[in-house]
Structure formats: C-alpha cells, structure tokens
Short mmCIF file of C-alpha atoms in Angstrom, two decimals:
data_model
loop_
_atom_site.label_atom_id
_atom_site.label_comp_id
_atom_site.label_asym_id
_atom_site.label_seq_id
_atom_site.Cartn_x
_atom_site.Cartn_y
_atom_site.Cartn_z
CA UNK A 1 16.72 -4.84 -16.94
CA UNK A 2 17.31 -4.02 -20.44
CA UNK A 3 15.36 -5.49 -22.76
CA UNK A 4 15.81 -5.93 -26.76
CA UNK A 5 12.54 -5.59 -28.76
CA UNK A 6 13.11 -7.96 -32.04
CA UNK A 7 10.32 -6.01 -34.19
CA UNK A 8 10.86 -3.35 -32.43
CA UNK A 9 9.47 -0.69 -35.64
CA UNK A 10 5.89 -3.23 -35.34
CA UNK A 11 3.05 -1.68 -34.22
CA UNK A 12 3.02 -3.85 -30.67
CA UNK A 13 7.10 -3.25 -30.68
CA UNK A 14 6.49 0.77 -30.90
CA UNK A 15 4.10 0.43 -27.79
CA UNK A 16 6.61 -1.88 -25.72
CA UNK A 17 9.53 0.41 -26.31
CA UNK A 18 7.67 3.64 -24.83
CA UNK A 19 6.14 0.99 -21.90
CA UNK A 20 10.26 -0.23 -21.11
CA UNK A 21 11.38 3.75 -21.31
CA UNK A 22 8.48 4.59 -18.77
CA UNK A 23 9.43 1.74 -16.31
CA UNK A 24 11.56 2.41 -13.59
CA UNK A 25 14.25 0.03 -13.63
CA UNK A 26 13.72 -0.96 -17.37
CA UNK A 27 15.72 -0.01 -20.83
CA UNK A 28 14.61 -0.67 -24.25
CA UNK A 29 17.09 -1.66 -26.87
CA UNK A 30 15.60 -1.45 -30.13
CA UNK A 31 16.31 -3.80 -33.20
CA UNK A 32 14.82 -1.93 -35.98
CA UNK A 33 15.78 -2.90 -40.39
CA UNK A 34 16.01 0.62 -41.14
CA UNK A 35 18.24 3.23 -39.75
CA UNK A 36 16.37 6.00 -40.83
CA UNK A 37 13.45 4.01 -38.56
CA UNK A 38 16.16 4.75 -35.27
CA UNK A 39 14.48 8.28 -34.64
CA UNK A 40 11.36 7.36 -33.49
CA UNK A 41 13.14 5.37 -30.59
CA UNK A 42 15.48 8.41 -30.30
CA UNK A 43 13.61 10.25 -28.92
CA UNK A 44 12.64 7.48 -25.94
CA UNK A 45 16.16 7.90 -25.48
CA UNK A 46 16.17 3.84 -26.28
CA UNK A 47 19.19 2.66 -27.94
CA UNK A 48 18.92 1.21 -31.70
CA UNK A 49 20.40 -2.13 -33.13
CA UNK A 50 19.95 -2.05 -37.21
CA UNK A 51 19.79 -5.91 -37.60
CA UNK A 52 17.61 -7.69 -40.30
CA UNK A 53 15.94 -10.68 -39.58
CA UNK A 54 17.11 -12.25 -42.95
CA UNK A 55 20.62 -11.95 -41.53
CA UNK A 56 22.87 -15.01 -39.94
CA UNK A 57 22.72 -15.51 -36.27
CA UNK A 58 25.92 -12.94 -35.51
CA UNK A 59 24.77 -10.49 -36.90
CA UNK A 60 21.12 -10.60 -34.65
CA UNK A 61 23.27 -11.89 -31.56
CA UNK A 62 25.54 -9.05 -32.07
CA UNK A 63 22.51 -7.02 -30.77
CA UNK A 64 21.57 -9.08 -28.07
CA UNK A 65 24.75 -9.14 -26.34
CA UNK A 66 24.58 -7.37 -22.71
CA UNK A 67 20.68 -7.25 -22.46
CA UNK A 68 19.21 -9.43 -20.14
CA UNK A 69 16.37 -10.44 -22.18
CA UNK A 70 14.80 -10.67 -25.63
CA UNK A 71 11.39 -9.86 -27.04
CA UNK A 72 10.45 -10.82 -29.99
CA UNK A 73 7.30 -9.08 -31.23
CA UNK A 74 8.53 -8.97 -35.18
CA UNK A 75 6.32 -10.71 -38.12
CA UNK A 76 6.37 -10.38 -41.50
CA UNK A 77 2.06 -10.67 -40.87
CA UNK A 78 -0.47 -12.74 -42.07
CA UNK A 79 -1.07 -10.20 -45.52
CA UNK A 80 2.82 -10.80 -47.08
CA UNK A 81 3.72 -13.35 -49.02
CA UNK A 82 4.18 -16.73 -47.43
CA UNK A 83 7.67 -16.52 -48.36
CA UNK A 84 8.04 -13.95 -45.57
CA UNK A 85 6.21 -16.23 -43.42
CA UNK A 86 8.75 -18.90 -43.18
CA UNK A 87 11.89 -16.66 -43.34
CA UNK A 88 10.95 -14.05 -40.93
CA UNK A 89 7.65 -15.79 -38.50
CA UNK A 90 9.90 -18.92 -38.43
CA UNK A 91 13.63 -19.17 -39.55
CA UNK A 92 13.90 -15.08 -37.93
CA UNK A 93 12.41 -16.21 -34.75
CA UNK A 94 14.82 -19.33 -34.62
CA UNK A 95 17.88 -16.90 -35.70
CA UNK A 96 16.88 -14.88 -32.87
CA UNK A 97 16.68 -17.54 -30.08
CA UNK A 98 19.88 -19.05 -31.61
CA UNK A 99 21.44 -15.05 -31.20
CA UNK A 100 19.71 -14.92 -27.84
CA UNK A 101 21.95 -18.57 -26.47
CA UNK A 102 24.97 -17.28 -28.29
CA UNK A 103 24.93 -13.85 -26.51
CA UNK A 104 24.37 -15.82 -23.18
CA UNK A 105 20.73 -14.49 -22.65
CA UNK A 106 18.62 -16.96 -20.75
CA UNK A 107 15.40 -14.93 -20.86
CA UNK A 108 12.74 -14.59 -23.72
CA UNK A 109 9.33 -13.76 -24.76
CA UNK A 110 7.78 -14.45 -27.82
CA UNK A 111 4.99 -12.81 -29.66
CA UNK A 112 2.92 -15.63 -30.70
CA UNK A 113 -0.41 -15.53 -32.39
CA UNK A 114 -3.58 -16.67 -30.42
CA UNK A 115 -3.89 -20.39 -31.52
CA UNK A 116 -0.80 -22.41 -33.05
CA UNK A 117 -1.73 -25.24 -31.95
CA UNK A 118 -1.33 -28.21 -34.71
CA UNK A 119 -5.46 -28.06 -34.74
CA UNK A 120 -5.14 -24.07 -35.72
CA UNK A 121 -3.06 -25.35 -38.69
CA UNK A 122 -5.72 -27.52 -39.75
CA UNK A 123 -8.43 -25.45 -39.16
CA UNK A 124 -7.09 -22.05 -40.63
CA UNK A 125 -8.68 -20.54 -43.61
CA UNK A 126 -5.99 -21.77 -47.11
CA UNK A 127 -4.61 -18.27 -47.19
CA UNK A 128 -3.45 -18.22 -43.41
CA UNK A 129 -2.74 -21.54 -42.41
CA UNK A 130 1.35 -20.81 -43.95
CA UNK A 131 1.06 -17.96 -40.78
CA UNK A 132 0.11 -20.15 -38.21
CA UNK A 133 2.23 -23.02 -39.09
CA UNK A 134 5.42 -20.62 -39.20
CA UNK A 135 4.00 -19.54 -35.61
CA UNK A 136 3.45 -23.09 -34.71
CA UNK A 137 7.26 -24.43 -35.39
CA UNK A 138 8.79 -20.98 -33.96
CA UNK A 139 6.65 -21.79 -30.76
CA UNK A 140 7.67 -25.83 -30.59
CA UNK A 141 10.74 -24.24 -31.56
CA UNK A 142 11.48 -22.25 -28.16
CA UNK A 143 9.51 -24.72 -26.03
CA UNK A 144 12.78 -27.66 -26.91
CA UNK A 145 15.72 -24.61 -26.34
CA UNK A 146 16.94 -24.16 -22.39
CA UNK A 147 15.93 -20.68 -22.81
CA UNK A 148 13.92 -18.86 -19.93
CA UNK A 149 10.68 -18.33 -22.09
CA UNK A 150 7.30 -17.16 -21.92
CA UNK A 151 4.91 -17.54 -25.22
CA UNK A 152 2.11 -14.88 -25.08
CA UNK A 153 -0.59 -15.82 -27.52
CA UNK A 154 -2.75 -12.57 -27.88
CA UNK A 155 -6.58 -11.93 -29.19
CA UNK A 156 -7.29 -10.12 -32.38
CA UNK A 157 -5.26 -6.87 -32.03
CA UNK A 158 -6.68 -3.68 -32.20
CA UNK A 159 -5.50 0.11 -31.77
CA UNK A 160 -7.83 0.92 -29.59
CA UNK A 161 -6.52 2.53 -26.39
CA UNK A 162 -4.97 0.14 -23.58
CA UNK A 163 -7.57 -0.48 -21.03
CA UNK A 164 -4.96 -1.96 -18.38
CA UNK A 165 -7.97 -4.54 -17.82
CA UNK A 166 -7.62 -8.64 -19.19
CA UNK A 167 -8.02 -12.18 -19.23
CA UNK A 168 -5.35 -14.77 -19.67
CA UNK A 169 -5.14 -18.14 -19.22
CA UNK A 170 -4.01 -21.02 -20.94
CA UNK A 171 -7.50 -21.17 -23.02
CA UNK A 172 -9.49 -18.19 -22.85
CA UNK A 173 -12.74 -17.57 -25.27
CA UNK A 174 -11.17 -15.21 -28.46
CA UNK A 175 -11.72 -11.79 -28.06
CA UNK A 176 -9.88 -8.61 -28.71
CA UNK A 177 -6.97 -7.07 -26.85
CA UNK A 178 -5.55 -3.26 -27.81
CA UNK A 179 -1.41 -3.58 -28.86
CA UNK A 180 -1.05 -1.44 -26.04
CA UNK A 181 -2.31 -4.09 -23.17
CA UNK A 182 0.20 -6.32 -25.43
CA UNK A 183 2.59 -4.40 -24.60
CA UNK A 184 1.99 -4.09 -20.90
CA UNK A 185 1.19 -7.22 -20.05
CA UNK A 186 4.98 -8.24 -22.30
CA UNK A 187 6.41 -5.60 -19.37
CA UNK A 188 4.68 -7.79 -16.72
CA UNK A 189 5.97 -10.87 -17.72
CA UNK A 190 9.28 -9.56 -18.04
CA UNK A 191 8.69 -8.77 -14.19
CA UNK A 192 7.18 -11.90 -13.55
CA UNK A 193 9.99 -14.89 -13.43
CA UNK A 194 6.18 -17.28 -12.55
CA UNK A 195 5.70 -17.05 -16.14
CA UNK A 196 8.90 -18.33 -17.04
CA UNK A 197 7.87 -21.80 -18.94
CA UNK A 198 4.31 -20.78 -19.29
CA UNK A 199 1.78 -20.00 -22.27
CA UNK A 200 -0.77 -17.92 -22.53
CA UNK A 201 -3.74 -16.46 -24.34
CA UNK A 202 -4.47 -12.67 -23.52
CA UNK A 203 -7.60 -10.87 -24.67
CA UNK A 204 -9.26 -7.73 -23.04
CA UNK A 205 -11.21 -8.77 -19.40
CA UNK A 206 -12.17 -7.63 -16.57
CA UNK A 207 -8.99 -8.27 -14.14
CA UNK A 208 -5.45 -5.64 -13.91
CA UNK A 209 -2.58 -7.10 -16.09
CA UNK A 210 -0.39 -6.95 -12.87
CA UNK A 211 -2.85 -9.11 -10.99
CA UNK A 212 -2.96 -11.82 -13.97
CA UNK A 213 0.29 -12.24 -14.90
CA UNK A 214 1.78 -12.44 -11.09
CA UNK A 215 -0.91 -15.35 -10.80
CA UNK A 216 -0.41 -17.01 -13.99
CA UNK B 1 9.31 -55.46 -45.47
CA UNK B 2 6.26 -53.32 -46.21
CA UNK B 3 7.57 -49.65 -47.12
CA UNK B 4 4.70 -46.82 -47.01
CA UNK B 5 5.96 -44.18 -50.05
CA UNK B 6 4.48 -41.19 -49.28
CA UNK B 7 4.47 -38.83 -52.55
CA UNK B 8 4.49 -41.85 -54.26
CA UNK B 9 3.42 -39.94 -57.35
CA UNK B 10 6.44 -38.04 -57.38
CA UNK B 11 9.11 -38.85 -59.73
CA UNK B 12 11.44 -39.91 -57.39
CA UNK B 13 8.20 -41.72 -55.84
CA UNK B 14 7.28 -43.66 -58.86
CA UNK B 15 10.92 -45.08 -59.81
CA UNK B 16 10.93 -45.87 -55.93
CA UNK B 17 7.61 -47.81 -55.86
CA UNK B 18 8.81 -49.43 -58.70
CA UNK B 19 12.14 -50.54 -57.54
CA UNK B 20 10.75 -51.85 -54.36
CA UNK B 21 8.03 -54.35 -55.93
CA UNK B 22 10.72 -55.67 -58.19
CA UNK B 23 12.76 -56.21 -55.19
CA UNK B 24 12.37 -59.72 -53.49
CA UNK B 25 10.82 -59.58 -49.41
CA UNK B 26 9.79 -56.13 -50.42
CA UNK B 27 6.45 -54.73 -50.79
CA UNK B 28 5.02 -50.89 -51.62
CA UNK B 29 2.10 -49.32 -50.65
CA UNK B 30 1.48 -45.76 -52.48
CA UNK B 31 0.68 -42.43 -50.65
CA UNK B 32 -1.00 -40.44 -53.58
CA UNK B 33 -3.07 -37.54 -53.06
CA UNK B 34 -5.89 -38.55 -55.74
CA UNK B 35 -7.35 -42.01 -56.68
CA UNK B 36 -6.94 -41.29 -60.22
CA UNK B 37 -3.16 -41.76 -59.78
CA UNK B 38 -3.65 -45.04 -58.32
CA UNK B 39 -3.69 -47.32 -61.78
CA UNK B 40 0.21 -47.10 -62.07
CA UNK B 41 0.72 -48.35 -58.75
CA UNK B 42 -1.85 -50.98 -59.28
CA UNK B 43 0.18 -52.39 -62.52
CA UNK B 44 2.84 -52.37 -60.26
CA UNK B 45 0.49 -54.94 -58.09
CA UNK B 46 1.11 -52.44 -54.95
CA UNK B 47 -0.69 -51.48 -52.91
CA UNK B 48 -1.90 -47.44 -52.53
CA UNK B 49 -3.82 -44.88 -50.07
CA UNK B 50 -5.51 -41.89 -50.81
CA UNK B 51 -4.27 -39.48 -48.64
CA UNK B 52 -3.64 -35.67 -49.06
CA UNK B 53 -0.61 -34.40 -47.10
CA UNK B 54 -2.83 -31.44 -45.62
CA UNK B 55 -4.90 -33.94 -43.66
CA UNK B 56 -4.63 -34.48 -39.98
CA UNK B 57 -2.18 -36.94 -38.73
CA UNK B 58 -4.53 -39.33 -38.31
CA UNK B 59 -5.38 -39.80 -42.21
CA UNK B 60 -1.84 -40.48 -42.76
CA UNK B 61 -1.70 -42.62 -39.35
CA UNK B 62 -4.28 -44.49 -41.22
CA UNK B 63 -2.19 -45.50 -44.37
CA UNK B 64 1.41 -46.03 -42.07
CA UNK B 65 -0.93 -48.68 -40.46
CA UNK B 66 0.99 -52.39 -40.91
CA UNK B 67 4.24 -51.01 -42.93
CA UNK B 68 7.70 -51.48 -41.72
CA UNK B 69 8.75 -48.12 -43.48
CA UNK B 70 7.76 -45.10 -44.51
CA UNK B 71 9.47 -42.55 -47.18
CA UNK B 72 9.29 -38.99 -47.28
CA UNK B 73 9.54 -37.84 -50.83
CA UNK B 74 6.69 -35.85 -51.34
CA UNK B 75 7.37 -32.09 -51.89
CA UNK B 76 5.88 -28.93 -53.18
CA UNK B 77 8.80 -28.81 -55.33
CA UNK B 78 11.08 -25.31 -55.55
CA UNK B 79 8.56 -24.02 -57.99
CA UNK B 80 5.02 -24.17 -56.31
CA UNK B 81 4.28 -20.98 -54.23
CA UNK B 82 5.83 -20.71 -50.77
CA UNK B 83 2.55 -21.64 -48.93
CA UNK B 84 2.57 -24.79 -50.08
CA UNK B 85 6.24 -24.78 -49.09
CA UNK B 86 5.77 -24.70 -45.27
CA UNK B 87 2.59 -26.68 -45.76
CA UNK B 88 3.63 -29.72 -47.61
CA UNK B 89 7.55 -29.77 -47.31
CA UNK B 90 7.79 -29.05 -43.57
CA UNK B 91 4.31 -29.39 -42.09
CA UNK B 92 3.49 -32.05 -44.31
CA UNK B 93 6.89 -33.98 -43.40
CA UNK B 94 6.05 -33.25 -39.78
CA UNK B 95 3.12 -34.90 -39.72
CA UNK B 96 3.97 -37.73 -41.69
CA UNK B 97 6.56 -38.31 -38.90
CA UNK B 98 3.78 -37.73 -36.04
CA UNK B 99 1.96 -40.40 -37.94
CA UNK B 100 4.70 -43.38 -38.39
CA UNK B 101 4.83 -42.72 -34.91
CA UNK B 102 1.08 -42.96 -34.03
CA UNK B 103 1.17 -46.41 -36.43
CA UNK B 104 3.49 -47.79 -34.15
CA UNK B 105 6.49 -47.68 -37.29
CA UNK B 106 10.26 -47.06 -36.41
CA UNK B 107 12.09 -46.68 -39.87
CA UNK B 108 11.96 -43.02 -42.00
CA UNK B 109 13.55 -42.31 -44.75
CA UNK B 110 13.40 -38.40 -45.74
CA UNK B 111 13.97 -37.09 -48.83
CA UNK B 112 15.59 -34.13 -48.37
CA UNK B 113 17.24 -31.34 -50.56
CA UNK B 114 21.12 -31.02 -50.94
CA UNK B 115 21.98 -28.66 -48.81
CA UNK B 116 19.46 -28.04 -45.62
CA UNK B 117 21.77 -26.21 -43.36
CA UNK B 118 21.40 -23.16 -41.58
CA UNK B 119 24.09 -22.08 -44.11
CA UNK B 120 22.51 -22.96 -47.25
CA UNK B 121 19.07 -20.68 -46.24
CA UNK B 122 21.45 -18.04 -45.79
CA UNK B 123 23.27 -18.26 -49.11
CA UNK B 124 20.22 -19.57 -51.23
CA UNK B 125 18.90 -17.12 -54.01
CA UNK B 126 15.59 -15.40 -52.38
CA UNK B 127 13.29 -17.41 -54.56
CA UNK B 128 14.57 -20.68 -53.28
CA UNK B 129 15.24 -19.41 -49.52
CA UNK B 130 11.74 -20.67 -47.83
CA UNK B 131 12.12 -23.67 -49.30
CA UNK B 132 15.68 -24.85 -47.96
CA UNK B 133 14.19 -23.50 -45.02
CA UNK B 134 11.14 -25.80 -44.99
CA UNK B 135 13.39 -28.76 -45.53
CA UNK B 136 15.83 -27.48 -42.71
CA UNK B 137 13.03 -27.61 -40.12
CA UNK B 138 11.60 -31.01 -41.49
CA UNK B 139 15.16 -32.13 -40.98
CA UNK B 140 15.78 -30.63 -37.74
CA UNK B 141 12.34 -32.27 -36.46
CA UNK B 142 13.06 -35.46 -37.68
CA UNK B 143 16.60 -35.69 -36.00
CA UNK B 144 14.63 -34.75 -32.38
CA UNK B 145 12.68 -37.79 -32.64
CA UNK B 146 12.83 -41.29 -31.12
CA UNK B 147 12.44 -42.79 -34.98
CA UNK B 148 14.82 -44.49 -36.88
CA UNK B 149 15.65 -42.21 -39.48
CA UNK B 150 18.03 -42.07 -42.49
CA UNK B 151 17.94 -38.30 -44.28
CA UNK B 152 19.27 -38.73 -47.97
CA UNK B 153 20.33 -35.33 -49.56
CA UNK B 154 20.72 -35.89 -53.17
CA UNK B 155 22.45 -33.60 -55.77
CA UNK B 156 20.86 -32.17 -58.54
CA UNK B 157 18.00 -34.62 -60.22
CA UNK B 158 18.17 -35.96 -63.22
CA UNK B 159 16.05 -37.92 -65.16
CA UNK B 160 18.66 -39.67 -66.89
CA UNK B 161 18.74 -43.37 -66.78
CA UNK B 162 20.24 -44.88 -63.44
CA UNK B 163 23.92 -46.03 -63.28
CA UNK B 164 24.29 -47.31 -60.47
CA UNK B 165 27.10 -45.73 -59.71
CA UNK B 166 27.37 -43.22 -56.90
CA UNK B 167 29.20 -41.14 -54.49
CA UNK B 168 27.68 -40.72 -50.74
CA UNK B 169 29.09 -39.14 -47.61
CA UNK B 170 28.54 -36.64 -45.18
CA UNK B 171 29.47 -33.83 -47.69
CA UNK B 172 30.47 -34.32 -51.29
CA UNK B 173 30.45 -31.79 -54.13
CA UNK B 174 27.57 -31.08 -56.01
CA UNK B 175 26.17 -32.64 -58.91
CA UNK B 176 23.80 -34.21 -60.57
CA UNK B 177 22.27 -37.81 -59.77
CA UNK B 178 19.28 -39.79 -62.08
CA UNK B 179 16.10 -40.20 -59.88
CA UNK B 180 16.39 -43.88 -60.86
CA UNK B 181 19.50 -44.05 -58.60
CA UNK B 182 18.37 -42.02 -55.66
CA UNK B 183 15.31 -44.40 -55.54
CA UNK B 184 17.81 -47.21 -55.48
CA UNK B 185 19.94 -45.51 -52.87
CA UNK B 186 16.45 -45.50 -50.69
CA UNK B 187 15.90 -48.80 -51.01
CA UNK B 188 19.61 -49.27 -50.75
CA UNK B 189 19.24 -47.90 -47.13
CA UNK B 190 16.13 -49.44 -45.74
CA UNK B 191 18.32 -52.78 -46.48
CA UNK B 192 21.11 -51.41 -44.30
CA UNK B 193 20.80 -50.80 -40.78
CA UNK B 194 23.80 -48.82 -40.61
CA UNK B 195 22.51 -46.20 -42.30
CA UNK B 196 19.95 -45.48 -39.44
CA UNK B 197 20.39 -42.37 -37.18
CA UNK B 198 22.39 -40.98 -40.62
CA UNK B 199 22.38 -37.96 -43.61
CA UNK B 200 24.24 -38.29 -46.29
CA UNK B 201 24.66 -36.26 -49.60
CA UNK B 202 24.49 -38.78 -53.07
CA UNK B 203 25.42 -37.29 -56.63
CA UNK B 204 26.59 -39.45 -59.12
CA UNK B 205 30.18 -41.34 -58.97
CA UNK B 206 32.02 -44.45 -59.18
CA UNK B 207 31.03 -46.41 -56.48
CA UNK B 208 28.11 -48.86 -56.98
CA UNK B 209 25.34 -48.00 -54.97
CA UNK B 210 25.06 -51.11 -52.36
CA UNK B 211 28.61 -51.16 -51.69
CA UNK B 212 28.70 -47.39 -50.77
CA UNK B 213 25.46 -47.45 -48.92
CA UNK B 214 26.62 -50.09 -46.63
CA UNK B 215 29.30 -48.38 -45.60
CA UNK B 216 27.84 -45.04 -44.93
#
C-alpha cells in the first residue's frame, strides 16, 4: 500500500513516514513545500512530492496519483495567523480530498484535532476558536465526499516517546497521546478497512493500538 | 412577508431594512449585534433582535422565529482580521442557516462576494484569499441544504445613489453596483420565486431591476 503523507515535513507526518518505511507491505510518499525538506525522507528511501497546499487541486492531485491512499496530517497550527487557518486547515484539506477523487483514490485519513464538534467552536478560547472551526468544516467536509475516510481526533500531542498503549473511542476523557502513537495508530487504520466511515478520539491508555483500532 | 435581516446594521443591511418597510405586504425585523443600534430600525417602525453572530444557533433560532425570510448580509468585511473571517463570514453564515432551519423558515437569501469560486481563492491577492474562501464554504454549505436559497454576488459596492438599473446573470463582468440597488435586487428576489435554488452576479447596467430579476 503506498501511502501519501499531506504534511508530511509536520512533526506527526515525520513519525508516520519512518512508521510506513518500517512496515512490511507499506510505502510512504511524501508531500513536503520545500525541496531542500526531501532529504530527511531520503534517507527512508520514501519518495518526495514538492506540492504546496496553497496550490490548485492539479497540482496536489498530481501527487496523489498511483497511491492507494492519502493522509493528511498537515496544519498551518493553532499559533499562525488565522489566515493560515482557513487556507491551509480548511481550503488545503478540501484541495486535497478534491486531488485525492481526481486521482481516483478512494481511501483517506484525516488528522483532525480532538473536538470539532460545532460545541468546540463555541466553547474555544477567542484566539483558537478560527482553528477549530477550519477543523470543523474540513471534517463535515470529508464526512459529505464518497471518499473511504477515517477522521482521527487525537489528545494533546506530546513528544514524548510512543508507548504503543491507548484509548479510543468515539468520546474518550482528554488526555495526552505522544505524535508517535499518532502515527501508529494512522498505520493501523490504514490496515483496518472497520474504520473506514468511523471517528475517533485517541489519547494514551492502557490497551495495544492494534487491538483498538481492529475493534473500533 | 416577514424578512429576518441578519447584519442589519450593515450598509447593505440598513438600505435593505429600509426598502423592505417601505414596501407594501412586507415587514423587517433587524439582526444587530448591540441594542444601541436598534433606534434606526425603530424609526423605521421594524422590528429588531439582539443577537451576536458568535452565539449558538439557538440565539439566532430565536430571532428567525415567525419570519418568512431571512438575509445573510452580515460580514466581517475584507478588512477585519482573518479570525473573524471564518468566524462571522462562514461560521456565522452557517449557523444562521442551521437556525432558519431550526425556526422552521424555507427562504435564504445570502449575500455573497463576487466571485466565490474555487478559482477566485486561487487567484485572489493573499490578503483577500481567506476571505473568498470563507464565502466559498458559506456558499458551498448553503447549496447542500434542503432551504430555499437565492445567493446574490454583487460587483464592487458603491455607495452611490441607486439607479435602478442593473445587469444580473450567471457571470457578468465586473463592476461596480450602489448598495441601494443590491438591497433592491434582495428584495427584488424574495418577490420572485424563480430566483430560488439560484446565484447570480449584479453590477450596474441597463436593465431595471424587477424586470431582470424575474427573469433570472
């Protein structure tokens, strides 16, 4: 299965690209703004796409075409400029569906953020209710495509190292969750065709990301 | 027919609320964000609700109660800061829909910007990008629903004195147009049915307003 990682130069997108190299079975192809960002993935041996986000569709479907599914772990974050937030969060996420349709790619998993629920909106702080808005329409967004999608909605992110150990579940109390179980439990739900349709929250528990996501 | 003008205070809004008390079987009632704007609506003898567009749905719910109509033409304008962008002009719009819906109301009429296709966020200057993309995903959401909807894209606004005189269709070439006419062109459309289920772009021209509006 070869997979392109939208984002792919993010902190979570570094992660998934050395998880997809390591799994048998599993490529990385990774869409990066920068070329001189292309080494990093180099050395996985992952292929590189240069593609910005602020581009038209072609250009981002142009990079999906022969993959077999689409990750999208890119954000422009809650600390830019809310003019970011709608261009890359939102209209970039749409782009990228839109790409993922045109290249004929029926599978997709998006990077959400742990509530974007039209309550979230309301009840964010002033300065990041723009974020969670952009991640609310992106999300209502995919649910109305045909696309094969799965919308994981993680904790509070930290560096900390990957534990292999979670919770997940449509609600689950908010919590933390290391990037790299992120990126793990993205590789399980790639592997995973149950969680096709589905949404879920993901923080750091008690129960093995292979278990979870096969029973979600 | 009772029309709900949300953004009433607006400059488009007031010329709107205006034109629709002078007009006989019609009635306004004002959406305005602080009670201290309510004394021009009153001279007007309409009605008006204080609501602020970053409410919940229900708020606005509240005000749509008992109208036949509501109008979209509130907006953050091009020149507030990008938060209030996706907050107001999309998330705003959205849940202005969500609440003509909840009151049990059919007809919307949004005020949109010239230009809201994919196209236009791709060729718009960088300052002006997030907000032709706000409006693109307020239009977008509006077309998914079940509501009767007519999306007016006006040129270039003026504050000239109306004329009457227009040109409307599915694309014309840009110009300018005097609020005073769009606000007729509204009212022009809640009169015709035809127009429902339709966008249109209006700049000034040489066809008077009723004439091309019923045609549309």
């Amino acid at each position: 299965m070869k997979v392109l990682v939208v984002g792919a130069n993010g902190q979570i997108g570094k992660h998934l690209v050395t998880s997809i190299q390591n799994r048998e079975g599993f490529e990385a192809k990774a869409m990066i703004r920068k070329q001189e960002q292309a080494s990093f993935f180099e050395d996985l041996g992952a292929e590189t796409a240069v593609v910005n986000l602020e581009d038209d569709v072609e250009a981002i479907a142009k990079a999906a075409e022969g993959v077999d599914a689409v990750v999208f772990t890119a954000g422009s974050g809650p600390n830019t400029g809310p003019d970011k937030t709608i261009l890359i969060d939102l209209d970039g996420a749409v782009k990228t569906m839109k790409a993922t349709e045109k290249a004929g790619v029926k599978r997709f998993v998006m990077i959400s953020s742990f509530d974007t629920s039209r309550k979230a909106i309301q009840d964010a702080p002033e300065s990041f209710a723009p974020y969670v808005a952009a991640k609310h329409y992106a999300d209502e967004w995919l649910k109305s495509t045909k696309l094969d999608y799965t919308i994981i909605h993680p904790g509070i992110l930290s560096n900390d190292k990957g534990t292999g150990q979670i919770e997940a579940a449509s609600e689950v109390e908010r919590g933390e969750v290391p990037r790299e179980d992120v990126a793990s439990v993205i590789v399980a739900s790639l592997e995973n065709e149950s969680t096709i349709g589905k949404e879920f929250q993901v923080v750091s528990g008690t129960h093995s990301i292979q278990e979870t996501i096969s029973s979600i």
